[in-house]
Structure formats: C-alpha cells, structure tokens
PDB file of C-alpha atoms and ligand atoms in Angstrom:
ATOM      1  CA  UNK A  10       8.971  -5.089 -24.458  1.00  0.00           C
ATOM      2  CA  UNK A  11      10.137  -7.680 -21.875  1.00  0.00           C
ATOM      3  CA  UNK A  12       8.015 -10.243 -20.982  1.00  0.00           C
ATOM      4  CA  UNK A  13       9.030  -9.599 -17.029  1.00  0.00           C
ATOM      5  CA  UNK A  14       6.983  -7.891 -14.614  1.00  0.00           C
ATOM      6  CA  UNK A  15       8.222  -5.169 -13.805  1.00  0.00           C
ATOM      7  CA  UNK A  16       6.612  -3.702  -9.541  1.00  0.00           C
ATOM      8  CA  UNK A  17       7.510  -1.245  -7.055  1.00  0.00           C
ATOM      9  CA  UNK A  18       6.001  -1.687  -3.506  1.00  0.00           C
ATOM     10  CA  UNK A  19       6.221   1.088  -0.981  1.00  0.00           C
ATOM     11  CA  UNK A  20       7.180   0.312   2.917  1.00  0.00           C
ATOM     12  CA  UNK A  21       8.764  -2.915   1.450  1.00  0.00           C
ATOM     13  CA  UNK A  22      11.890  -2.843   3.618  1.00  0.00           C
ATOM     14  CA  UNK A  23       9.305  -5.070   6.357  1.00  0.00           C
ATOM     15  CA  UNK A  24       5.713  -5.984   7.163  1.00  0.00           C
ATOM     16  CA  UNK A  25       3.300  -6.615   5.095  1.00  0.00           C
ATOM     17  CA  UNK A  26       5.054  -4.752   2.445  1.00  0.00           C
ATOM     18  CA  UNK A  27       8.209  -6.937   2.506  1.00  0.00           C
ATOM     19  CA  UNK A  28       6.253  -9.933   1.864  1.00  0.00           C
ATOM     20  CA  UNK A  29       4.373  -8.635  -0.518  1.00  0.00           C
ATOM     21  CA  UNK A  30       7.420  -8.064  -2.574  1.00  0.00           C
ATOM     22  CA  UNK A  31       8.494 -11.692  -1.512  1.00  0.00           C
ATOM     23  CA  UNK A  32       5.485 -12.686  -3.116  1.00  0.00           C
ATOM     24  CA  UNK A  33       5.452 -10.822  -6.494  1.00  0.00           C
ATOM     25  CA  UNK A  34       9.249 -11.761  -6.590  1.00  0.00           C
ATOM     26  CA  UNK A  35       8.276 -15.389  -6.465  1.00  0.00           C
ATOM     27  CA  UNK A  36       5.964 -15.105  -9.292  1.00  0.00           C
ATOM     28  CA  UNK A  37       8.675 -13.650 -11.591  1.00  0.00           C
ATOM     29  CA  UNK A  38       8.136 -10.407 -11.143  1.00  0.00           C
ATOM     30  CA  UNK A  39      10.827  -7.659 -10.868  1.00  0.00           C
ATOM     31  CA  UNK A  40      10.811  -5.661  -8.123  1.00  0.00           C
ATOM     32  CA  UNK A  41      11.380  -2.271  -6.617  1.00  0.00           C
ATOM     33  CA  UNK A  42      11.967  -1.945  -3.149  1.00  0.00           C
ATOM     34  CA  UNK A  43      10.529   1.267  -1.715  1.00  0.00           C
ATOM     35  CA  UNK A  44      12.066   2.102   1.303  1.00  0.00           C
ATOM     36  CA  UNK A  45      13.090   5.442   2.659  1.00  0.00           C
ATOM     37  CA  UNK A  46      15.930   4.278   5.393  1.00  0.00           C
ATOM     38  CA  UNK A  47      18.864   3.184   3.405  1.00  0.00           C
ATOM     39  CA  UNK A  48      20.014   0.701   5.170  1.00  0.00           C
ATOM     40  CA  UNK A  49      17.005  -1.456   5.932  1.00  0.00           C
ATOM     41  CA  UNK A  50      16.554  -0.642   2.308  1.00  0.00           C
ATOM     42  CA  UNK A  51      19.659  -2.349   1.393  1.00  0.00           C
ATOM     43  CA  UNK A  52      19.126  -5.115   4.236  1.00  0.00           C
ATOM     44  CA  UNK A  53      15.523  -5.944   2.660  1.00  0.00           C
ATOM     45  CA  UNK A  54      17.065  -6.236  -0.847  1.00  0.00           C
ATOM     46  CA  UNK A  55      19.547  -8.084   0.478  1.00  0.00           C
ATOM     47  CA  UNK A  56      17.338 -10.868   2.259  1.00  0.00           C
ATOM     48  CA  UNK A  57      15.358 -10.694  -1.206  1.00  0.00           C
ATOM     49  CA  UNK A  58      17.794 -11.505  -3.416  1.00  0.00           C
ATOM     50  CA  UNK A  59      19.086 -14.230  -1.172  1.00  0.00           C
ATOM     51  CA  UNK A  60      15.771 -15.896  -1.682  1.00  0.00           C
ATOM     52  CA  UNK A  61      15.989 -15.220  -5.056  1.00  0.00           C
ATOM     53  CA  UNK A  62      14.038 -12.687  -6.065  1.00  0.00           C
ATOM     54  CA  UNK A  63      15.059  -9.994  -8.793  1.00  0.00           C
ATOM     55  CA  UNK A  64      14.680  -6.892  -6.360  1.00  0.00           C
ATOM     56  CA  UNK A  65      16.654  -3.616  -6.843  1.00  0.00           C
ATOM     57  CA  UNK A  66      16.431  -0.599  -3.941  1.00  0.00           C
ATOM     58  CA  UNK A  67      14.125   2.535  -4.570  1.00  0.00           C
ATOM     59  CA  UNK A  68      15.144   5.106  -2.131  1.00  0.00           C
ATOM     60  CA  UNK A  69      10.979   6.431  -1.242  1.00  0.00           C
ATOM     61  CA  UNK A  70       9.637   8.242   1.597  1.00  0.00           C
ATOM     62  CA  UNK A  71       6.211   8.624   0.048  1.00  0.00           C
ATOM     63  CA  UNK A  72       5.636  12.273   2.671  1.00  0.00           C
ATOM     64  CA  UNK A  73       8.606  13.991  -0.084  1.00  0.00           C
ATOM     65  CA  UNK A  74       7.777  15.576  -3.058  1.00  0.00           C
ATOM     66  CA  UNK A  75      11.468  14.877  -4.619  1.00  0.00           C
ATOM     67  CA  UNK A  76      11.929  11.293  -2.959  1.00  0.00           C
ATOM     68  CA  UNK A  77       8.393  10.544  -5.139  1.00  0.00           C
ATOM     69  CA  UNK A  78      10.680  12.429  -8.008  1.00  0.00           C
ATOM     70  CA  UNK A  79      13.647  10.659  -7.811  1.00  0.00           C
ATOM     71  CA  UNK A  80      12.070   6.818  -7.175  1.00  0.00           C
ATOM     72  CA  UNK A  81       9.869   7.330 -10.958  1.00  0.00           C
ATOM     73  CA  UNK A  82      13.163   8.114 -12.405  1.00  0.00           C
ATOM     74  CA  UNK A  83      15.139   5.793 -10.990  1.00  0.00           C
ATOM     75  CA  UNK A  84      12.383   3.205 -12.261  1.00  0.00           C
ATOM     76  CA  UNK A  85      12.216   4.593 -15.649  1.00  0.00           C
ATOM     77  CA  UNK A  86      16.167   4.403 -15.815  1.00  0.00           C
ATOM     78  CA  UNK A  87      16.113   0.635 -14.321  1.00  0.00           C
ATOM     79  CA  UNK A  88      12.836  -0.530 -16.267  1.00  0.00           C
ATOM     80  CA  UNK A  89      11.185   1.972 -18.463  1.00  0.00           C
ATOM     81  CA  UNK A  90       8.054   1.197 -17.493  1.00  0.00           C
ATOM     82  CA  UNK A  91       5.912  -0.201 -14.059  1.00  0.00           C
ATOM     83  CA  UNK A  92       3.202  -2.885 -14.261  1.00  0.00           C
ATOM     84  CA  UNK A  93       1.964  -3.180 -10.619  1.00  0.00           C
ATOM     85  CA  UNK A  94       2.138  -0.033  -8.079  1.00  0.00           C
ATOM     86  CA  UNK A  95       1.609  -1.140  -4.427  1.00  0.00           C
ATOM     87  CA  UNK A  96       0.876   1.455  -2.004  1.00  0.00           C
ATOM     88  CA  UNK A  97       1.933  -0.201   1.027  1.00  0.00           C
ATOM     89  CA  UNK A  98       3.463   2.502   2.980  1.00  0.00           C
ATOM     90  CA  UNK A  99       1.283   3.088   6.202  1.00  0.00           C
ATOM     91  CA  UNK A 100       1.624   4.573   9.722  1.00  0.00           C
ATOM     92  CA  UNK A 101      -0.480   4.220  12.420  1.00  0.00           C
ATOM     93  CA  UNK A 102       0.012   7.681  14.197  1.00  0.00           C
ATOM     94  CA  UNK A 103       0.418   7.897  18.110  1.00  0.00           C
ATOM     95  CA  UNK A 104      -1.966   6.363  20.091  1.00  0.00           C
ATOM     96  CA  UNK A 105      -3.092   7.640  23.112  1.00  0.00           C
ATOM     97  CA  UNK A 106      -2.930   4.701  26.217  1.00  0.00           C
ATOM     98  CA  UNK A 107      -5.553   1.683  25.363  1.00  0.00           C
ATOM     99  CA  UNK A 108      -4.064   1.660  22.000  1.00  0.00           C
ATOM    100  CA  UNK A 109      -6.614   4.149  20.845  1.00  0.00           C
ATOM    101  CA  UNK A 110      -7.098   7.489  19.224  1.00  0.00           C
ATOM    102  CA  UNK A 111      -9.849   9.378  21.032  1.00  0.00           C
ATOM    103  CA  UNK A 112     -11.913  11.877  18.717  1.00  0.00           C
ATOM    104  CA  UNK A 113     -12.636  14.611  21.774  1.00  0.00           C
ATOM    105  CA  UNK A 114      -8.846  14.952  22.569  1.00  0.00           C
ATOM    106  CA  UNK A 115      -7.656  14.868  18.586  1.00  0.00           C
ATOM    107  CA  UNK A 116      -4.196  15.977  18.233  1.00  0.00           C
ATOM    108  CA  UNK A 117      -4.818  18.057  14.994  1.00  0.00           C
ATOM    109  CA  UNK A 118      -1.147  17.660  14.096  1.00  0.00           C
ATOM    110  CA  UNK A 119      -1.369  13.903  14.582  1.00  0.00           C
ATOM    111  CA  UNK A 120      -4.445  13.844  11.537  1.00  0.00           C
ATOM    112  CA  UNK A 121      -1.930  15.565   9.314  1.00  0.00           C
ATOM    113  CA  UNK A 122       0.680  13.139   9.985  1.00  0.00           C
ATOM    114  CA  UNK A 123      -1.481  10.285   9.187  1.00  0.00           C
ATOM    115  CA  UNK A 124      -3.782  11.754   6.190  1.00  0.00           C
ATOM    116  CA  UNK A 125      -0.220  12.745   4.773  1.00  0.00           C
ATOM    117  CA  UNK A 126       1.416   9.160   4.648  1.00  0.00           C
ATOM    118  CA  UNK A 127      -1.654   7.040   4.205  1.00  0.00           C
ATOM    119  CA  UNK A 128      -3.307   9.178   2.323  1.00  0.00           C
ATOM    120  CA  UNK A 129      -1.589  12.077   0.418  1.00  0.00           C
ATOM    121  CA  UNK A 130       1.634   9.811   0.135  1.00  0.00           C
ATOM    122  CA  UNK A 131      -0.538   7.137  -2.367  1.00  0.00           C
ATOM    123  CA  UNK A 132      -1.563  10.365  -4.385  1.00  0.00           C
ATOM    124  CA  UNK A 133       1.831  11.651  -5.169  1.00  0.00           C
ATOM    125  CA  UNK A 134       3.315   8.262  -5.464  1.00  0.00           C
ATOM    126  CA  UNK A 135       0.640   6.917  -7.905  1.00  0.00           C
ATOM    127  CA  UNK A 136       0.827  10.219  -9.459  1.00  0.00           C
ATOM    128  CA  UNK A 137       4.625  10.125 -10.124  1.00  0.00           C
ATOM    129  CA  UNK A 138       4.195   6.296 -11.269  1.00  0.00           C
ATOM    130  CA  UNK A 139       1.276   6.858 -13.746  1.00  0.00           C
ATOM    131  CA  UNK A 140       3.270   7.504 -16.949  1.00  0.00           C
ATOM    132  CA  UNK A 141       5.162   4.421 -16.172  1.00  0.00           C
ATOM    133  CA  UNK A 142       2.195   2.405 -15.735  1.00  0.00           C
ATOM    134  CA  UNK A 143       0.594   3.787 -18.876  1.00  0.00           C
ATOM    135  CA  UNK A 144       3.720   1.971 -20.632  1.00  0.00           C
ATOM    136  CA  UNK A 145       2.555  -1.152 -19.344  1.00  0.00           C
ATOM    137  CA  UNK A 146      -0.070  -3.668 -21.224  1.00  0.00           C
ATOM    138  CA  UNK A 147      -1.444  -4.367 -18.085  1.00  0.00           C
ATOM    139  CA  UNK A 148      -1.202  -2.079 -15.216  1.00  0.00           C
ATOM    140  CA  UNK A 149      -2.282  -2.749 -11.474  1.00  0.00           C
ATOM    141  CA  UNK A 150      -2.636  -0.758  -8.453  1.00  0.00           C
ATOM    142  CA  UNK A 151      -2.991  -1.650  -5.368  1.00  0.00           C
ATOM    143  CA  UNK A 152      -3.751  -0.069  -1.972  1.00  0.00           C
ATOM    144  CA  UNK A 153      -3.460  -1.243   1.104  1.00  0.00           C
ATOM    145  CA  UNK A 154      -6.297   0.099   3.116  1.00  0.00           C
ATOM    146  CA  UNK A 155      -7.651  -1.860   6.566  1.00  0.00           C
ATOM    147  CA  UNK A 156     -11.099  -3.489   7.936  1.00  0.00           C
ATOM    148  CA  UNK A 157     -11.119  -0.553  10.020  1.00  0.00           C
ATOM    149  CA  UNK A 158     -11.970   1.732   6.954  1.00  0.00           C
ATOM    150  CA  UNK A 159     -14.963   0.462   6.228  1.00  0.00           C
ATOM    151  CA  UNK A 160     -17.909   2.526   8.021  1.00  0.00           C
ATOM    152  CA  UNK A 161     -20.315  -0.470   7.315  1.00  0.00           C
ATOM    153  CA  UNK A 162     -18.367  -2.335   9.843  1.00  0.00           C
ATOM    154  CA  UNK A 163     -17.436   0.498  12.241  1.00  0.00           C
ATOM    155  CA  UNK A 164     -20.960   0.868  12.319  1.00  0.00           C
ATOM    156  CA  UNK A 165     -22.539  -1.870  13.394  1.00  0.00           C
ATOM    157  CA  UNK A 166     -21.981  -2.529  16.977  1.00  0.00           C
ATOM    158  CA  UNK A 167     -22.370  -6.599  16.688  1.00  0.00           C
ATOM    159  CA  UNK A 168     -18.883  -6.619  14.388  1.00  0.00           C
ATOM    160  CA  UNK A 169     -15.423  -6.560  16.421  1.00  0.00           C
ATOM    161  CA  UNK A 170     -13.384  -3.574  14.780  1.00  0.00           C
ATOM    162  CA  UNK A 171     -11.540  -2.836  18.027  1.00  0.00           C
ATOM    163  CA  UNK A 172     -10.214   0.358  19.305  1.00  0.00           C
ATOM    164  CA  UNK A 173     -11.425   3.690  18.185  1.00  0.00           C
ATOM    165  CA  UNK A 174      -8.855   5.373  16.205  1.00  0.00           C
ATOM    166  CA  UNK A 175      -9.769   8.811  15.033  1.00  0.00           C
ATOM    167  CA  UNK A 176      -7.136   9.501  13.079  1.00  0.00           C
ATOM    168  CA  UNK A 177      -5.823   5.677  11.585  1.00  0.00           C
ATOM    169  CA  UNK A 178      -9.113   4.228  10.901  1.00  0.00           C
ATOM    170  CA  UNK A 179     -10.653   7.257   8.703  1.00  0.00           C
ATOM    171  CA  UNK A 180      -7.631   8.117   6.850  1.00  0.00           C
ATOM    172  CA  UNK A 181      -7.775   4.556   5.047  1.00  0.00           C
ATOM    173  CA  UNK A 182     -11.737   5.113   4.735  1.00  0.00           C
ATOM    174  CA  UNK A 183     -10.537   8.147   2.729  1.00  0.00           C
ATOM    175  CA  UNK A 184      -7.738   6.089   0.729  1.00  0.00           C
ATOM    176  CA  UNK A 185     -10.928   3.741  -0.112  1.00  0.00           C
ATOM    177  CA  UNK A 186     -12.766   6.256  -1.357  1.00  0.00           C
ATOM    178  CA  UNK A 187      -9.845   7.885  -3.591  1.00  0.00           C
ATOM    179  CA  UNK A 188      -9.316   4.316  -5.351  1.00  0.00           C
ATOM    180  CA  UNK A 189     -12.954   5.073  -6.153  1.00  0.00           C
ATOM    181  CA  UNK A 190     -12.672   8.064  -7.457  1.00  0.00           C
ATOM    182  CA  UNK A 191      -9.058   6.610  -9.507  1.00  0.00           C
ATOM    183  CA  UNK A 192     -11.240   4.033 -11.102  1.00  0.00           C
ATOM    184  CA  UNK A 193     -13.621   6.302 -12.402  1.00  0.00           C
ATOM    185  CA  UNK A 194     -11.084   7.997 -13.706  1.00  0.00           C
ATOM    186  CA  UNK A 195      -9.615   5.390 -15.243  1.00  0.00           C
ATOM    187  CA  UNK A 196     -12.796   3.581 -16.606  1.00  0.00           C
ATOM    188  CA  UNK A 197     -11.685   3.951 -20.275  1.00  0.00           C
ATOM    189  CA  UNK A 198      -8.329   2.451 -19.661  1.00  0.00           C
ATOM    190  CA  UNK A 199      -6.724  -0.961 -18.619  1.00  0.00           C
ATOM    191  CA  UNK A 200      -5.220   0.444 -15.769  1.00  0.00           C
ATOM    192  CA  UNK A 201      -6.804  -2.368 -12.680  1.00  0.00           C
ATOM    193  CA  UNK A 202      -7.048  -0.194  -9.101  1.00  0.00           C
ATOM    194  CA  UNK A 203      -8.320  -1.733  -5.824  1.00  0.00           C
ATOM    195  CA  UNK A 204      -7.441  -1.434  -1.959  1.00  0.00           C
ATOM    196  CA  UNK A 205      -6.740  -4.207   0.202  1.00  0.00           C
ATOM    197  CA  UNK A 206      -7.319  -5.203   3.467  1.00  0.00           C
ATOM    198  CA  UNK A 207      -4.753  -7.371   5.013  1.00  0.00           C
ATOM    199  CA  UNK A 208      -6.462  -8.455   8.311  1.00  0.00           C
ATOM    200  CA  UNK A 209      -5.019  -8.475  11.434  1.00  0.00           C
ATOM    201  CA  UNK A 210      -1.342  -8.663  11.248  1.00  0.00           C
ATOM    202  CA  UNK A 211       1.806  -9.644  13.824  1.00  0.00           C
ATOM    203  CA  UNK A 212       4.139  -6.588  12.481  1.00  0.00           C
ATOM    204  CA  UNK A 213       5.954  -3.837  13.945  1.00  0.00           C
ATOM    205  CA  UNK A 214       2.721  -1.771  12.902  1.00  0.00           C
ATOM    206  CA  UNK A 215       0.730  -3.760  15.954  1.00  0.00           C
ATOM    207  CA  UNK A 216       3.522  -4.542  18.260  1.00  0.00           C
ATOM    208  CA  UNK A 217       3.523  -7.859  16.793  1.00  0.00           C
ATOM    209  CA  UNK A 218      -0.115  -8.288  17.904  1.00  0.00           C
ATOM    210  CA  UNK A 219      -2.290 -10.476  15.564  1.00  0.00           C
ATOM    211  CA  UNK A 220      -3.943 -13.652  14.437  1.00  0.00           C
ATOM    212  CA  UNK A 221      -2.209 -13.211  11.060  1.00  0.00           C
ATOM    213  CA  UNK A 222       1.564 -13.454   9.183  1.00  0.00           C
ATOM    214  CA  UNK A 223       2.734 -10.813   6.894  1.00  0.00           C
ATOM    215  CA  UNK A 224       2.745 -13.710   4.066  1.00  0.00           C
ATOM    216  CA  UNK A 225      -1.148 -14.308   5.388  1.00  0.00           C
ATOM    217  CA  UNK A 226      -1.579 -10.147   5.495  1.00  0.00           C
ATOM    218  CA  UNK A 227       0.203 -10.006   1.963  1.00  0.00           C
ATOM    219  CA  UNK A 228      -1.827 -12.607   0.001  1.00  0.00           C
ATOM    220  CA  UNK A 229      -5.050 -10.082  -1.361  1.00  0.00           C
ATOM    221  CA  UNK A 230      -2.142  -7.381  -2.327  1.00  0.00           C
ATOM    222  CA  UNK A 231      -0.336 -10.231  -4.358  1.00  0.00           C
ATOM    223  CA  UNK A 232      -3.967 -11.313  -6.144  1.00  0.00           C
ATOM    224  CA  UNK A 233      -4.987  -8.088  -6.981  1.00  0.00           C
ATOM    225  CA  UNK A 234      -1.825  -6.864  -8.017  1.00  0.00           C
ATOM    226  CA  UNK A 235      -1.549  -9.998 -11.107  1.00  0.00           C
ATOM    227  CA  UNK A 236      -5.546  -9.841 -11.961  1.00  0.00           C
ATOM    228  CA  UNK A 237      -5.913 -10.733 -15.036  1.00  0.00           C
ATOM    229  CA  UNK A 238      -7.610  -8.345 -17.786  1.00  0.00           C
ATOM    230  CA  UNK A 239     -11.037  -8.349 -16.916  1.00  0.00           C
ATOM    231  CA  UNK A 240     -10.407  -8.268 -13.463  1.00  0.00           C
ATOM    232  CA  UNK A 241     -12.447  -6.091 -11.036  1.00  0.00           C
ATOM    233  CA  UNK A 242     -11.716  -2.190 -10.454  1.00  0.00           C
ATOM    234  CA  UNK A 243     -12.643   0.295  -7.706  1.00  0.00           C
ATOM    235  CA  UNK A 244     -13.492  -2.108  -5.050  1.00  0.00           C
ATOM    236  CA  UNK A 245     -12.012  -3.622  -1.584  1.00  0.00           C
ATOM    237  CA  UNK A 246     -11.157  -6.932  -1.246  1.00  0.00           C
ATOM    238  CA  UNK A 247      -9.959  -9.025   1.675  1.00  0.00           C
ATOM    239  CA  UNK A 248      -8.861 -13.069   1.498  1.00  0.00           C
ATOM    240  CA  UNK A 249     -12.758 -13.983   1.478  1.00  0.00           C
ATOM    241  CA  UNK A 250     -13.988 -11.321  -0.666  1.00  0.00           C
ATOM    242  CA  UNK A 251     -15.513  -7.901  -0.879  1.00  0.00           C
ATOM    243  CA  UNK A 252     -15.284  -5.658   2.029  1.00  0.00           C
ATOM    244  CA  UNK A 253     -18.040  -3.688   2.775  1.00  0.00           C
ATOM    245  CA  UNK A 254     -17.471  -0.118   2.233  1.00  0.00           C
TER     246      UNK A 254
HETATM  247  N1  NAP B 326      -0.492  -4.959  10.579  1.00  0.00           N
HETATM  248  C1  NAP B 326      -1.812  -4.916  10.469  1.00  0.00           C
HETATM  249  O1  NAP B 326      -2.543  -5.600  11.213  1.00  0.00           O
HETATM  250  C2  NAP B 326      -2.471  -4.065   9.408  1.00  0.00           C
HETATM  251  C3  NAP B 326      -3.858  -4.139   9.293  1.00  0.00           C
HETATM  252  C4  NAP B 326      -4.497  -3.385   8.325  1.00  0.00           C
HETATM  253  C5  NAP B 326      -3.760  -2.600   7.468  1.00  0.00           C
HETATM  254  N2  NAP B 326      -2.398  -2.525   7.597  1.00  0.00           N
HETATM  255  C6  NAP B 326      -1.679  -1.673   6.652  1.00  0.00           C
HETATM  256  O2  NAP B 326      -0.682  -2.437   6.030  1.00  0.00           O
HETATM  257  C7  NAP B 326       0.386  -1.580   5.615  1.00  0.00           C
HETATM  258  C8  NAP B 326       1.697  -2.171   6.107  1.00  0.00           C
HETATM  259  O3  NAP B 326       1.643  -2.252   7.498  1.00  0.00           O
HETATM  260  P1  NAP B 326       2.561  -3.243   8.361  1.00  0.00           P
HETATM  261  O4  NAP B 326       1.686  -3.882   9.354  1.00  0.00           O
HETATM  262  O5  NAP B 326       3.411  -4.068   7.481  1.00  0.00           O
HETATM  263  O6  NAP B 326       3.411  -2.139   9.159  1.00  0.00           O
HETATM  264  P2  NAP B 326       4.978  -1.960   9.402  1.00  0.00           P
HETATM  265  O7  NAP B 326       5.636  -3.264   9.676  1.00  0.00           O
HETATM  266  O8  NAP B 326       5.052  -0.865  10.416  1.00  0.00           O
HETATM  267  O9  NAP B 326       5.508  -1.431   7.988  1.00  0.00           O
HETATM  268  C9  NAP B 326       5.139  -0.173   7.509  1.00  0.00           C
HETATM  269  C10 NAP B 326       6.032   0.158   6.350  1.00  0.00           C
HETATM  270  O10 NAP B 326       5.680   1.460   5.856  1.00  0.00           O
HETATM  271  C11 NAP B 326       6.877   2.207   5.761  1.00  0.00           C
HETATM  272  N3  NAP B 326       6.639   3.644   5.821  1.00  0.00           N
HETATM  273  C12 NAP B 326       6.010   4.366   6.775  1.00  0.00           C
HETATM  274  N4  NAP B 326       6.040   5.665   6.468  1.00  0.00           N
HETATM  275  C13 NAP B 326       6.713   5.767   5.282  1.00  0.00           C
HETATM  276  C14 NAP B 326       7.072   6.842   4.452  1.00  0.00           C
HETATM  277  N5  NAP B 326       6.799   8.107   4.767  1.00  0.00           N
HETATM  278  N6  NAP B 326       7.725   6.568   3.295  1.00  0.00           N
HETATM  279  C15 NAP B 326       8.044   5.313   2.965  1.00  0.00           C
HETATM  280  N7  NAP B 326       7.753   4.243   3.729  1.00  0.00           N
HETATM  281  C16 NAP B 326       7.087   4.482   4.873  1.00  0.00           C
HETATM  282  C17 NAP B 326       7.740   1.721   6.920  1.00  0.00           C
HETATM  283  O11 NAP B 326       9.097   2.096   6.742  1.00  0.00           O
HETATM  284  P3  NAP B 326      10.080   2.306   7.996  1.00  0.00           P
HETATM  285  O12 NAP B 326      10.618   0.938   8.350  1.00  0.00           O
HETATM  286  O13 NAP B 326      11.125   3.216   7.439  1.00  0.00           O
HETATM  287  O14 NAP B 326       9.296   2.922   9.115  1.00  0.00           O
HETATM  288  C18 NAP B 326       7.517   0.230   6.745  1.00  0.00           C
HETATM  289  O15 NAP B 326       8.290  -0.282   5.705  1.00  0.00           O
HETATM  290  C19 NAP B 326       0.072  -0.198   6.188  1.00  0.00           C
HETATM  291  O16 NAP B 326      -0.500   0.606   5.180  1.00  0.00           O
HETATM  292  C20 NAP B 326      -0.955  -0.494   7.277  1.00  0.00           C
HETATM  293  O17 NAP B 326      -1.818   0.604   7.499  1.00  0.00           O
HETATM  294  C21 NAP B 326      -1.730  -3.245   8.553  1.00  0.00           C
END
C-alpha cells in the first residue's frame, strides 16, 4: 500500500475548505477536490497544483445521491482507498435582514435546505466513503460543525454567539451529535471521527466578515484530520480545545 495519504475534502473549490486542502496538500497528502461547479473545480485544482500540492478534481454536490456515487468511484479508480474524509461542505441558508434566521417566521423549506447540505449531505458522503476508509490503516473524519452548535454556549447569555439562526445554528448542533453517534459506532475500529469548529471566518460564507483567515479557520480540520492512533473520537474541538457541547 502506498505510503501517501490519500484525502478528499468537500466544498474545497474555496473557504475554509480550500485551505484545508492547501493544508493536507502541504503535509504530503493527496488530495481530492470536492467541488460540484466544474469550473471553480478545475480553477481550485489548478491554484493547488501551482502551489504544489498533489490534488486531482472530484466532481461532488454532497445534496445528490449519484454525485456521492460517482465521487467514491472516481476515488477508488484514482486511489483505492481514502485515509481522511473532510466534510466541509456547508451553507448558511437565507437570512432574513439583521443577518438572522428568526424561529416564529421559519421558512420550513429553508430547514430542509440547510439540514440537507449540512446535515444529510455528511451522511451520504461519509456513507459512500466508508469502504474506502475501511482500506485505510488509519482513517480520519472530520466535520466541520460551528461555535454556534453548541447549546452550552447558545445558552448562556454572558457568551457572544451572535445572531439567532434557526435554521444554520441547529443543523450543525445536529451534525455534532451524529459524529457522536458515528463514534459509537465505530468504537471497535480505528476509524478517528470529530467535528470542528473553525471560528469566525472572512469567506464568502460571512460576506467576508470575521476576525479569522481560512488558513486560521482551517487549522483544527488539518489536526484532527492527521491524529495520530490514539487520538481522541466523538468530540468537538476548536484551536484551544474542546468545545462545549
Ligand atoms: N466562515 C465561517 O465563519 C464559518 C464558521 C463556522 C463554521 N463554518 C463552516 O465551515 C464550512 C466552510 O464554510 P466557508 O466559510 O468556507 O464557506 P464558503 O466560502 O461559502 O464555502 C462553502 C463551500 O461549500 C460548498 N458547498 C455548498 N453546498 C454544497 C453542495 N451541495 N455540494 C458540494 N459543495 C457545496 C461551496 O461550493 P460552491 O462554491 O459551489 O457554492 C463552497 O465550496 C461550512 O460547513 C460552514 O458551515 C464557517
């Protein structure tokens, strides 16, 4: 088996996402490109390979059944195997004016939207991606969740969380709790699975709002996507540590 590292991170074309595949690429690693618009697809490779990293496209729109399909065969014809899964992919869904998402005027239709990317789209992408990862000596997953999933903090009125967001903010709470319920599931296995929070970020995602760089928002991904063996499982990190659930 090669020695190489061999990753696919979805919504890498920009973001947080892009530099997280920057940042496995720079550590030796592999990697797939998951990006469902072809040409910023090819654009993102592009700029990858030009800083030298060993990236190849993976046409993915996590919301599609056959996209999911067609990416774990692609991978298995390009690789044969996947060592680190990050579930980057996220949407924010409309936001009503304030930047906010007000629980008494829910858009019903808006929830689905979100719970289906952020939520459903990790499912059938880390479904698809689990025999390839079962090849692997070592495998890692890795999903990107928020600060704004964890009720602890949305709770207590002293913290800053910022807007309410009815439909973002709980569909990562619910991503949190199905890395849970993945780690369980894989207790007797080496399979590694945590979510991470990136902090506040300057991306298209906030309208380029934030204290924080995509290669600042990347850097938990890129730890807990190389953790060694005994690393931990079924928890949520950010740079300084466990995140309260
Ligand atoms: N920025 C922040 O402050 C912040 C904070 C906490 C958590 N996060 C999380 O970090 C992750 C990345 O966010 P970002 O800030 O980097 O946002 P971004 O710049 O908007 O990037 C989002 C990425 O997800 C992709 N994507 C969306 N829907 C997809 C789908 N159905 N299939 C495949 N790819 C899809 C986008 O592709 P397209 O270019 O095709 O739209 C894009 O590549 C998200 O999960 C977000 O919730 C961000």
């Amino acid at each position: 088996m090669s020695e190489t590292k061999i990753a696919l991170v979805t919504g890498a074309n920009k973001g947080i996402g892009y530099e997280i595949a920057a940042g496995l690429g720079a550590l030796g690693h592999r990697v797939g490109v998951g990006a469902r618009d072809k040409a910023r697809r090819e654009s993102a490779v592009e700029k990858l390979r030009a800083a030298g990293v060993d990236a190849f496209a993976v046409p993915l729109d996590v919301t599609d059944g056959q996209s999911v399909t067609d990416a774990a065969e692609l991978i298995e014809r390009q690789a044969g195997r996947l060592d680190v899964l990050v579930n980057n992919a996220g949407i924010s869904g409309d936001m009503d004016p304030g930047w906010v998402q007000d629980p008494t005027t829910l858009d019903l239709d808006l929830v689905r939207t979100v719970v289906e990317t952020n939520v459903l789209g990790v499912v059938r992408v880390t479904n698809a991606m689990l025999p390839l990862l079962r090849r692997s000596p070592s495998p890692r997953i890795v999903n990107v969740s928020s600060a704004v999933a964890s009720l602890t903090r949305q709770a207590d009125p002293d913290i800053e969380i910022g807007p309410v967001m009815a439909a973002y903010a709980p569909s990562k709470t619910f991503l949190n709790a199905l890395t849970v319920q993945y780690a369980r599931q894989f207790a007797d296995t080496n399979i590694l699975i945590n979510a991470a929070c990136p902090g506040l970020v300057a991306t298209d995602f906030t309208g380029f709002h934030g204290p924080r760089t995509p290669e600042q928002g990347a850097a938990t991904a890129i730890r807990l996507a190389t953790l060694p063996d005994d690393g931990p499982t079924g928890s949520f990190f950010e740079d300084d540590g466990v995140v309260p659930w």
